[in-house]
Amino acid sequence: MSHPDDTRPEEPTGDDPEESAVDDGVERLEFADAVYIDAEPEALWACLSDPETLTECVPGADAIERLSERRYSVEITRGVSRLTVSLSGEAEFVEMDPPDHVVTSASAFDSTTGSEFDVLAAMEIQDGDRHASKLAYRAEVTYSGGAATLNPSVLRPIVERDIDTYFANLTAAIESDD
């Protein structure tokens, strides 16, 4: 079972100029937290890098295919407020040290809305205090095009729910392998 660390950053207030939208039509969201998962780091790593498990766990994933040890193609369809985006793109492990950590860079494009999404995410697997593994993560999502017409305060809770769903799905996949 996963257990949130409850260390999510506070909602942006809009008072800080660095939190404001960039004038070039690009929006940015940042996320950080940790979850505890009852799995040894090696088993957790195996799930985090398995395309079949990823396809099952990532909300809206139609297909995730391994192109090489470090590169994956992704097809994801998500309803985001009043938009439906069908993303096609690639993800790459730009830094990895199995089973301790991975840094992933991903880019995807939705031709219907002209939206481009770029993600830089880092995950670190540590021995957990209360459970077998603590998985700490940080992610930065930048997006432009039609999706950038949405207020970040609308998109942030949707992405946070997807992150929570991903970790719940990952936990269920790991527990079903036991």
mmCIF file of C-alpha atoms in Angstrom:
data_model
loop_
_atom_site.group_PDB
_atom_site.id
_atom_site.type_symbol
_atom_site.label_atom_id
_atom_site.label_comp_id
_atom_site.label_asym_id
_atom_site.label_seq_id
_atom_site.Cartn_x
_atom_site.Cartn_y
_atom_site.Cartn_z
ATOM 1 C CA MET A 1 0.000 0.000 0.000
ATOM 2 C CA SER A 2 1.318 3.477 -0.767
ATOM 3 C CA HIS A 3 1.371 6.137 1.886
ATOM 4 C CA PRO A 4 1.699 9.815 0.948
ATOM 5 C CA ASP A 5 4.305 11.827 2.735
ATOM 6 C CA ASP A 6 1.987 14.875 2.728
ATOM 7 C CA THR A 7 4.811 17.212 1.739
ATOM 8 C CA ARG A 8 3.262 18.739 -1.368
ATOM 9 C CA PRO A 9 4.180 22.367 -1.903
ATOM 10 C CA GLU A 10 1.548 24.970 -1.139
ATOM 11 C CA GLU A 11 -0.646 26.278 -3.948
ATOM 12 C CA PRO A 12 0.868 29.268 -5.755
ATOM 13 C CA THR A 13 -0.647 32.550 -4.600
ATOM 14 C CA GLY A 14 0.197 34.546 -7.695
ATOM 15 C CA ASP A 15 2.024 37.100 -5.514
ATOM 16 C CA ASP A 16 5.486 35.877 -6.554
ATOM 17 C CA PRO A 17 6.558 37.025 -10.038
ATOM 18 C CA GLU A 18 8.306 33.672 -10.581
ATOM 19 C CA GLU A 19 4.952 31.898 -10.127
ATOM 20 C CA SER A 20 3.290 33.985 -12.833
ATOM 21 C CA ALA A 21 2.769 32.749 -16.358
ATOM 22 C CA VAL A 22 5.536 33.509 -18.799
ATOM 23 C CA ASP A 23 4.526 36.016 -21.497
ATOM 24 C CA ASP A 24 5.507 33.659 -24.337
ATOM 25 C CA GLY A 25 2.397 31.474 -23.858
ATOM 26 C CA VAL A 26 4.214 28.761 -21.923
ATOM 27 C CA GLU A 27 2.836 27.682 -18.554
ATOM 28 C CA ARG A 28 4.695 25.708 -15.888
ATOM 29 C CA LEU A 29 3.649 23.504 -13.001
ATOM 30 C CA GLU A 30 5.880 21.874 -10.392
ATOM 31 C CA PHE A 31 5.144 18.901 -8.169
ATOM 32 C CA ALA A 32 7.087 17.186 -5.387
ATOM 33 C CA ASP A 33 6.156 14.556 -2.846
ATOM 34 C CA ALA A 34 7.043 11.093 -1.627
ATOM 35 C CA VAL A 35 5.101 7.875 -1.241
ATOM 36 C CA TYR A 36 5.888 4.714 0.654
ATOM 37 C CA ILE A 37 5.385 1.457 -1.199
ATOM 38 C CA ASP A 38 5.581 -2.024 0.291
ATOM 39 C CA ALA A 39 8.124 -3.368 -2.190
ATOM 40 C CA GLU A 40 11.855 -3.828 -2.260
ATOM 41 C CA PRO A 41 13.657 -1.186 -4.369
ATOM 42 C CA GLU A 42 14.544 -3.735 -7.095
ATOM 43 C CA ALA A 43 10.885 -4.784 -7.516
ATOM 44 C CA LEU A 44 9.787 -1.161 -7.574
ATOM 45 C CA TRP A 45 12.412 -0.324 -10.208
ATOM 46 C CA ALA A 46 11.247 -3.245 -12.361
ATOM 47 C CA CYS A 47 7.713 -1.820 -12.381
ATOM 48 C CA LEU A 48 8.857 1.756 -12.987
ATOM 49 C CA SER A 49 10.754 0.720 -16.116
ATOM 50 C CA ASP A 50 8.337 -1.897 -17.527
ATOM 51 C CA PRO A 51 6.285 -0.527 -20.450
ATOM 52 C CA GLU A 52 3.354 -2.883 -19.837
ATOM 53 C CA THR A 53 3.110 -1.859 -16.181
ATOM 54 C CA LEU A 54 3.495 1.805 -17.115
ATOM 55 C CA THR A 55 0.666 1.516 -19.663
ATOM 56 C CA GLU A 56 -1.558 0.030 -16.947
ATOM 57 C CA CYS A 57 -0.575 2.611 -14.313
ATOM 58 C CA VAL A 58 -0.340 5.950 -16.164
ATOM 59 C CA PRO A 59 -3.808 7.551 -16.364
ATOM 60 C CA GLY A 60 -4.951 7.819 -19.969
ATOM 61 C CA ALA A 61 -2.049 5.778 -21.376
ATOM 62 C CA ASP A 62 -3.101 4.086 -24.611
ATOM 63 C CA ALA A 63 0.365 2.634 -25.223
ATOM 64 C CA ILE A 64 3.874 2.934 -23.851
ATOM 65 C CA GLU A 65 6.495 1.099 -25.846
ATOM 66 C CA ARG A 66 10.161 0.579 -25.013
ATOM 67 C CA LEU A 67 12.350 1.751 -27.914
ATOM 68 C CA SER A 68 15.639 1.074 -26.097
ATOM 69 C CA GLU A 69 16.848 0.647 -22.528
ATOM 70 C CA ARG A 70 16.382 4.388 -21.967
ATOM 71 C CA ARG A 71 13.779 5.528 -24.551
ATOM 72 C CA TYR A 72 10.021 4.982 -24.685
ATOM 73 C CA SER A 73 7.279 6.107 -27.047
ATOM 74 C CA VAL A 74 4.048 7.257 -25.384
ATOM 75 C CA GLU A 75 0.445 7.631 -26.514
ATOM 76 C CA ILE A 76 -1.842 9.212 -23.897
ATOM 77 C CA THR A 77 -5.401 10.543 -24.141
ATOM 78 C CA ARG A 78 -6.651 12.752 -21.309
ATOM 79 C CA GLY A 79 -9.620 14.966 -20.708
ATOM 80 C CA VAL A 80 -8.343 18.211 -19.252
ATOM 81 C CA SER A 81 -11.171 20.539 -18.264
ATOM 82 C CA ARG A 82 -12.924 21.404 -21.538
ATOM 83 C CA LEU A 83 -10.137 19.935 -23.700
ATOM 84 C CA THR A 84 -9.310 16.389 -24.701
ATOM 85 C CA VAL A 85 -5.672 15.952 -25.572
ATOM 86 C CA SER A 86 -4.266 12.975 -27.450
ATOM 87 C CA LEU A 87 -0.571 13.124 -26.802
ATOM 88 C CA SER A 88 2.089 11.415 -28.876
ATOM 89 C CA GLY A 89 5.682 11.659 -27.823
ATOM 90 C CA GLU A 90 8.780 10.147 -26.314
ATOM 91 C CA ALA A 91 10.283 9.791 -22.870
ATOM 92 C CA GLU A 92 13.911 9.148 -22.103
ATOM 93 C CA PHE A 93 15.742 8.171 -18.932
ATOM 94 C CA VAL A 94 18.444 10.834 -19.176
ATOM 95 C CA GLU A 95 20.038 9.712 -15.932
ATOM 96 C CA MET A 96 19.551 6.390 -14.204
ATOM 97 C CA ASP A 97 21.137 4.341 -11.477
ATOM 98 C CA PRO A 98 18.898 1.289 -10.977
ATOM 99 C CA PRO A 99 17.321 0.796 -8.506
ATOM 100 C CA ASP A 100 18.205 4.054 -6.745
ATOM 101 C CA HIS A 101 17.122 6.884 -9.033
ATOM 102 C CA VAL A 102 16.034 7.978 -12.477
ATOM 103 C CA VAL A 103 15.635 11.326 -14.212
ATOM 104 C CA THR A 104 13.211 11.323 -17.119
ATOM 105 C CA SER A 105 12.720 13.904 -19.844
ATOM 106 C CA ALA A 106 9.568 13.636 -21.954
ATOM 107 C CA SER A 107 7.937 15.617 -24.750
ATOM 108 C CA ALA A 108 4.526 15.091 -26.275
ATOM 109 C CA PHE A 109 2.314 16.964 -28.731
ATOM 110 C CA ASP A 110 -1.446 17.141 -29.264
ATOM 111 C CA SER A 111 -2.221 18.129 -32.856
ATOM 112 C CA THR A 112 -5.890 18.973 -32.184
ATOM 113 C CA THR A 113 -5.161 21.734 -29.676
ATOM 114 C CA GLY A 114 -1.624 22.494 -30.823
ATOM 115 C CA SER A 115 -0.455 21.796 -27.273
ATOM 116 C CA GLU A 116 3.095 20.820 -26.459
ATOM 117 C CA PHE A 117 3.963 19.248 -23.110
ATOM 118 C CA ASP A 118 7.478 18.860 -21.722
ATOM 119 C CA VAL A 119 8.163 17.027 -18.486
ATOM 120 C CA LEU A 120 11.330 16.742 -16.460
ATOM 121 C CA ALA A 121 10.878 14.307 -13.590
ATOM 122 C CA ALA A 122 13.189 12.758 -11.031
ATOM 123 C CA MET A 123 12.435 9.776 -8.812
ATOM 124 C CA GLU A 124 14.605 8.496 -6.007
ATOM 125 C CA ILE A 125 13.995 5.157 -4.330
ATOM 126 C CA GLN A 126 15.220 4.916 -0.745
ATOM 127 C CA ASP A 127 14.804 2.423 2.054
ATOM 128 C CA GLY A 128 11.572 3.439 3.771
ATOM 129 C CA ASP A 129 11.223 4.049 7.479
ATOM 130 C CA ARG A 130 7.802 2.479 7.763
ATOM 131 C CA HIS A 131 7.684 0.393 4.573
ATOM 132 C CA ALA A 132 10.076 -1.295 2.182
ATOM 133 C CA SER A 133 10.630 1.705 -0.135
ATOM 134 C CA LYS A 134 10.236 5.451 -0.091
ATOM 135 C CA LEU A 135 9.811 6.873 -3.580
ATOM 136 C CA ALA A 136 10.485 10.620 -3.625
ATOM 137 C CA TYR A 137 9.683 12.544 -6.798
ATOM 138 C CA ARG A 138 9.925 16.004 -8.307
ATOM 139 C CA ALA A 139 8.413 16.983 -11.631
ATOM 140 C CA GLU A 140 8.247 20.112 -13.720
ATOM 141 C CA VAL A 141 5.652 20.272 -16.489
ATOM 142 C CA THR A 142 5.721 23.025 -19.099
ATOM 143 C CA TYR A 143 2.972 23.328 -21.672
ATOM 144 C CA SER A 144 1.894 25.639 -24.460
ATOM 145 C CA GLY A 145 -0.770 25.867 -27.150
ATOM 146 C CA GLY A 146 -4.437 25.267 -26.423
ATOM 147 C CA ALA A 147 -3.717 23.731 -23.024
ATOM 148 C CA ALA A 148 -2.003 26.973 -21.981
ATOM 149 C CA THR A 149 -5.364 28.759 -22.268
ATOM 150 C CA LEU A 150 -6.402 26.902 -19.109
ATOM 151 C CA ASN A 151 -5.691 28.628 -15.836
ATOM 152 C CA PRO A 152 -2.974 26.703 -13.949
ATOM 153 C CA SER A 153 -5.340 26.536 -10.968
ATOM 154 C CA VAL A 154 -7.638 24.390 -13.157
ATOM 155 C CA LEU A 155 -4.892 22.121 -14.495
ATOM 156 C CA ARG A 156 -2.934 21.630 -11.240
ATOM 157 C CA PRO A 157 -5.619 19.578 -9.400
ATOM 158 C CA ILE A 158 -6.172 17.414 -12.493
ATOM 159 C CA VAL A 159 -2.464 16.606 -12.725
ATOM 160 C CA GLU A 160 -2.274 16.035 -8.952
ATOM 161 C CA ARG A 161 -5.167 13.538 -9.192
ATOM 162 C CA ASP A 162 -3.383 11.791 -12.063
ATOM 163 C CA ILE A 163 -0.182 11.580 -9.988
ATOM 164 C CA ASP A 164 -2.126 10.123 -7.051
ATOM 165 C CA THR A 165 -3.858 7.657 -9.401
ATOM 166 C CA TYR A 166 -0.521 6.650 -10.933
ATOM 167 C CA PHE A 167 0.956 5.804 -7.532
ATOM 168 C CA ALA A 168 -2.216 3.966 -6.437
ATOM 169 C CA ASN A 169 -2.120 1.958 -9.681
ATOM 170 C CA LEU A 170 1.600 1.275 -9.257
ATOM 171 C CA THR A 171 1.029 0.067 -5.709
ATOM 172 C CA ALA A 172 -1.810 -2.212 -6.860
ATOM 173 C CA ALA A 173 0.362 -3.623 -9.679
ATOM 174 C CA ILE A 174 3.221 -4.351 -7.283
ATOM 175 C CA GLU A 175 0.925 -5.921 -4.679
ATOM 176 C CA SER A 176 -0.729 -8.125 -7.296
ATOM 177 C CA ASP A 177 2.738 -9.509 -8.208
ATOM 178 C CA ASP A 178 3.306 -10.647 -4.602
#
